[in-house]
C-alpha cells in the first residue's frame, strides 16, 4: 500500500512539473539563437522571447506571493515570522529562483537599453539565468528515493565546500602575488583599461591553473 501511494505521489509530481519542462526548452531555444534585434524580427523570434518573459514573470509573481506569507499578522508573533523568513532565505531552491530572476532582469536591461554594445553581455546573463532554471529543476528529483538522496548529498557537500574554497582562494592569491612580484617587478598599471584587463586576473590565473596540473614552465622559466 505504501509503495502504491509513493508511485502515485511521483506521478502527481511529474504531472505538476511537466509545465516547467516545456518553457525551459523554449527558453533554451531562445538563448541558443542570436539576440540581435534584426534577427528576432526577421525570424519571428520576438514571440518566443516574449513568451520567455511572460513565463518568468509568472514565476516571479508566485515567489512574491510565497514571500507575502512571511508578513506578520495578528495571529503570529515576530519570532515566528523571523523563523519562517530565515528558513526561506536558507533554502537553496529559493535562492536559485531569485538568482534566475535577478540575472534575467539584468539581461533585459542589457538587451533593450544597450542594444549595440550590450548584446554579448545580455547573452551571458540570459545563459546564466537559464543555468539557474535548470539547477532549480533538480528539486523535482527529491521525491525519488535514490536520485533524491543523491541531490541532498551533493547539496550538503557544496555547503561544506564553501569554507574550503575560501581557504584555497586565499592561498591562490598569495602564490599569485609571489609569481607576479618576481616575473613583473616593475609593473605599475594594476587597474588600467576595462575590468577584463585588470591585472588581478593575471595574478590569479597562474596558481589557479597549477591546481589542475598546468605548470606553465615556459612562462616561469623564461624559456620559449
Tab-separated table of C-alpha atoms in Angstrom, residues 44-201:
chain	number	residue	atom	x	y	z
A	44	UNK	CA	9.706	35.746	-35.767
A	45	UNK	CA	11.750	35.055	-32.643
A	46	UNK	CA	10.164	38.007	-30.889
A	47	UNK	CA	7.145	35.870	-29.899
A	48	UNK	CA	9.428	33.266	-28.343
A	49	UNK	CA	11.279	35.997	-26.464
A	50	UNK	CA	8.087	37.474	-25.026
A	51	UNK	CA	6.861	34.002	-24.096
A	52	UNK	CA	10.016	33.537	-22.000
A	53	UNK	CA	9.426	36.902	-20.332
A	54	UNK	CA	5.810	36.032	-19.561
A	55	UNK	CA	6.744	32.653	-18.125
A	56	UNK	CA	9.424	34.106	-15.845
A	57	UNK	CA	7.088	36.918	-14.785
A	58	UNK	CA	4.536	34.306	-13.698
A	59	UNK	CA	7.210	32.546	-11.639
A	60	UNK	CA	8.191	35.881	-10.121
A	61	UNK	CA	4.590	36.554	-9.059
A	62	UNK	CA	4.495	33.095	-7.492
A	63	UNK	CA	7.630	33.876	-5.465
A	64	UNK	CA	6.194	37.216	-4.360
A	65	UNK	CA	3.001	35.521	-3.193
A	66	UNK	CA	5.074	32.997	-1.293
A	67	UNK	CA	7.070	35.790	0.358
A	68	UNK	CA	3.855	37.631	1.281
A	69	UNK	CA	3.071	34.848	3.734
A	70	UNK	CA	6.052	35.980	5.795
A	71	UNK	CA	4.422	39.333	6.595
A	72	UNK	CA	3.252	39.365	10.209
A	73	UNK	CA	-0.388	39.471	11.139
A	74	UNK	CA	-2.339	39.344	14.372
A	75	UNK	CA	-2.232	35.549	14.573
A	76	UNK	CA	1.572	35.114	14.505
A	77	UNK	CA	4.409	36.569	16.539
A	78	UNK	CA	7.567	38.269	15.301
A	79	UNK	CA	9.593	35.265	16.397
A	80	UNK	CA	7.527	33.015	14.178
A	81	UNK	CA	7.904	35.424	11.240
A	82	UNK	CA	11.669	35.605	11.671
A	83	UNK	CA	11.884	31.802	11.853
A	84	UNK	CA	9.906	31.485	8.618
A	85	UNK	CA	11.986	34.175	6.908
A	86	UNK	CA	15.251	32.523	7.947
A	87	UNK	CA	14.032	29.178	6.670
A	88	UNK	CA	13.043	30.782	3.368
A	89	UNK	CA	16.394	32.559	2.890
A	90	UNK	CA	18.481	29.482	3.685
A	91	UNK	CA	16.518	27.335	1.242
A	92	UNK	CA	18.771	26.640	-1.744
A	93	UNK	CA	15.869	26.340	-4.181
A	94	UNK	CA	14.531	29.773	-3.236
A	95	UNK	CA	18.000	31.254	-3.725
A	96	UNK	CA	18.193	29.715	-7.205
A	97	UNK	CA	14.766	31.148	-8.027
A	98	UNK	CA	15.766	34.684	-7.085
A	99	UNK	CA	19.131	34.390	-8.839
A	100	UNK	CA	17.351	33.365	-12.039
A	101	UNK	CA	15.010	36.357	-11.743
A	102	UNK	CA	17.846	38.773	-10.974
A	103	UNK	CA	20.018	37.650	-13.894
A	104	UNK	CA	17.022	37.824	-16.223
A	105	UNK	CA	16.319	41.425	-15.155
A	106	UNK	CA	19.970	42.322	-15.840
A	107	UNK	CA	19.729	40.601	-19.219
A	108	UNK	CA	16.574	42.567	-20.073
A	109	UNK	CA	18.291	45.826	-19.203
A	110	UNK	CA	21.307	44.992	-21.368
A	111	UNK	CA	19.091	43.645	-24.144
A	112	UNK	CA	16.819	46.664	-24.547
A	113	UNK	CA	18.780	49.635	-23.185
A	114	UNK	CA	22.254	48.805	-24.513
A	115	UNK	CA	21.256	47.279	-27.819
A	116	UNK	CA	24.512	47.923	-29.676
A	117	UNK	CA	27.271	47.242	-27.146
A	118	UNK	CA	25.426	45.113	-24.586
A	119	UNK	CA	24.274	42.166	-26.690
A	120	UNK	CA	27.133	39.842	-25.741
A	121	UNK	CA	26.670	40.594	-22.047
A	122	UNK	CA	22.913	40.142	-22.452
A	123	UNK	CA	23.509	36.679	-23.908
A	124	UNK	CA	25.764	35.854	-20.953
A	125	UNK	CA	23.063	36.896	-18.496
A	126	UNK	CA	20.341	35.000	-20.381
A	127	UNK	CA	22.507	31.868	-20.340
A	128	UNK	CA	23.259	32.305	-16.628
A	129	UNK	CA	19.566	32.704	-15.856
A	130	UNK	CA	18.835	29.543	-17.847
A	131	UNK	CA	21.516	27.690	-15.874
A	132	UNK	CA	19.827	28.651	-12.598
A	133	UNK	CA	16.497	27.460	-14.013
A	134	UNK	CA	17.958	24.045	-14.832
A	135	UNK	CA	19.580	23.781	-11.402
A	136	UNK	CA	16.270	24.729	-9.833
A	137	UNK	CA	14.621	21.793	-11.604
A	138	UNK	CA	16.725	19.379	-9.537
A	139	UNK	CA	14.230	19.818	-6.715
A	140	UNK	CA	11.942	17.510	-8.684
A	141	UNK	CA	14.266	14.572	-8.018
A	142	UNK	CA	13.917	14.923	-4.251
A	143	UNK	CA	10.729	12.882	-4.333
A	144	UNK	CA	12.598	9.846	-5.707
A	145	UNK	CA	14.362	7.527	-3.306
A	146	UNK	CA	17.827	7.181	-4.892
A	147	UNK	CA	18.155	10.372	-7.001
A	148	UNK	CA	16.650	12.433	-4.181
A	149	UNK	CA	19.228	11.134	-1.717
A	150	UNK	CA	21.990	11.937	-4.183
A	151	UNK	CA	20.756	15.512	-4.634
A	152	UNK	CA	20.674	16.022	-0.850
A	153	UNK	CA	24.200	14.606	-0.515
A	154	UNK	CA	25.554	16.891	-3.258
A	155	UNK	CA	23.871	19.931	-1.692
A	156	UNK	CA	25.395	19.192	1.719
A	157	UNK	CA	28.802	18.609	0.111
A	158	UNK	CA	28.605	22.030	-1.553
A	159	UNK	CA	27.849	23.626	1.803
A	160	UNK	CA	30.985	22.051	3.257
A	161	UNK	CA	32.925	23.167	0.198
A	162	UNK	CA	32.338	26.888	0.798
A	163	UNK	CA	34.895	27.105	3.621
A	164	UNK	CA	37.437	25.108	1.635
A	165	UNK	CA	37.017	27.391	-1.393
A	166	UNK	CA	37.734	30.499	0.697
A	167	UNK	CA	40.839	28.812	2.099
A	168	UNK	CA	42.099	27.820	-1.382
A	169	UNK	CA	41.335	31.285	-2.790
A	170	UNK	CA	43.472	32.875	-0.080
A	171	UNK	CA	46.391	30.551	-0.921
A	172	UNK	CA	45.964	31.093	-4.685
A	173	UNK	CA	46.023	34.862	-4.189
A	174	UNK	CA	49.197	34.648	-2.107
A	175	UNK	CA	51.003	32.420	-4.613
A	176	UNK	CA	49.841	34.661	-7.467
A	177	UNK	CA	51.263	37.717	-5.718
A	178	UNK	CA	54.568	35.868	-5.309
A	179	UNK	CA	54.730	34.969	-9.013
A	180	UNK	CA	53.729	38.432	-10.192
A	181	UNK	CA	56.217	40.237	-7.945
A	182	UNK	CA	59.088	38.166	-9.354
A	183	UNK	CA	58.030	37.887	-13.003
A	184	UNK	CA	56.972	41.530	-13.485
A	185	UNK	CA	58.808	43.535	-10.806
A	186	UNK	CA	58.262	46.932	-12.480
A	187	UNK	CA	54.601	46.550	-13.468
A	188	UNK	CA	52.509	49.593	-12.459
A	189	UNK	CA	49.095	49.548	-14.234
A	190	UNK	CA	47.159	47.198	-11.964
A	191	UNK	CA	43.683	48.546	-12.776
A	192	UNK	CA	44.163	50.101	-16.211
A	193	UNK	CA	41.683	49.675	-19.060
A	194	UNK	CA	38.425	47.738	-18.817
A	195	UNK	CA	37.661	45.348	-15.980
A	196	UNK	CA	38.578	42.353	-18.149
A	197	UNK	CA	42.142	43.722	-18.427
A	198	UNK	CA	42.709	44.136	-14.693
A	199	UNK	CA	45.996	42.660	-13.548
A	200	UNK	CA	44.153	40.751	-10.824
A	201	UNK	CA	43.111	38.087	-13.344
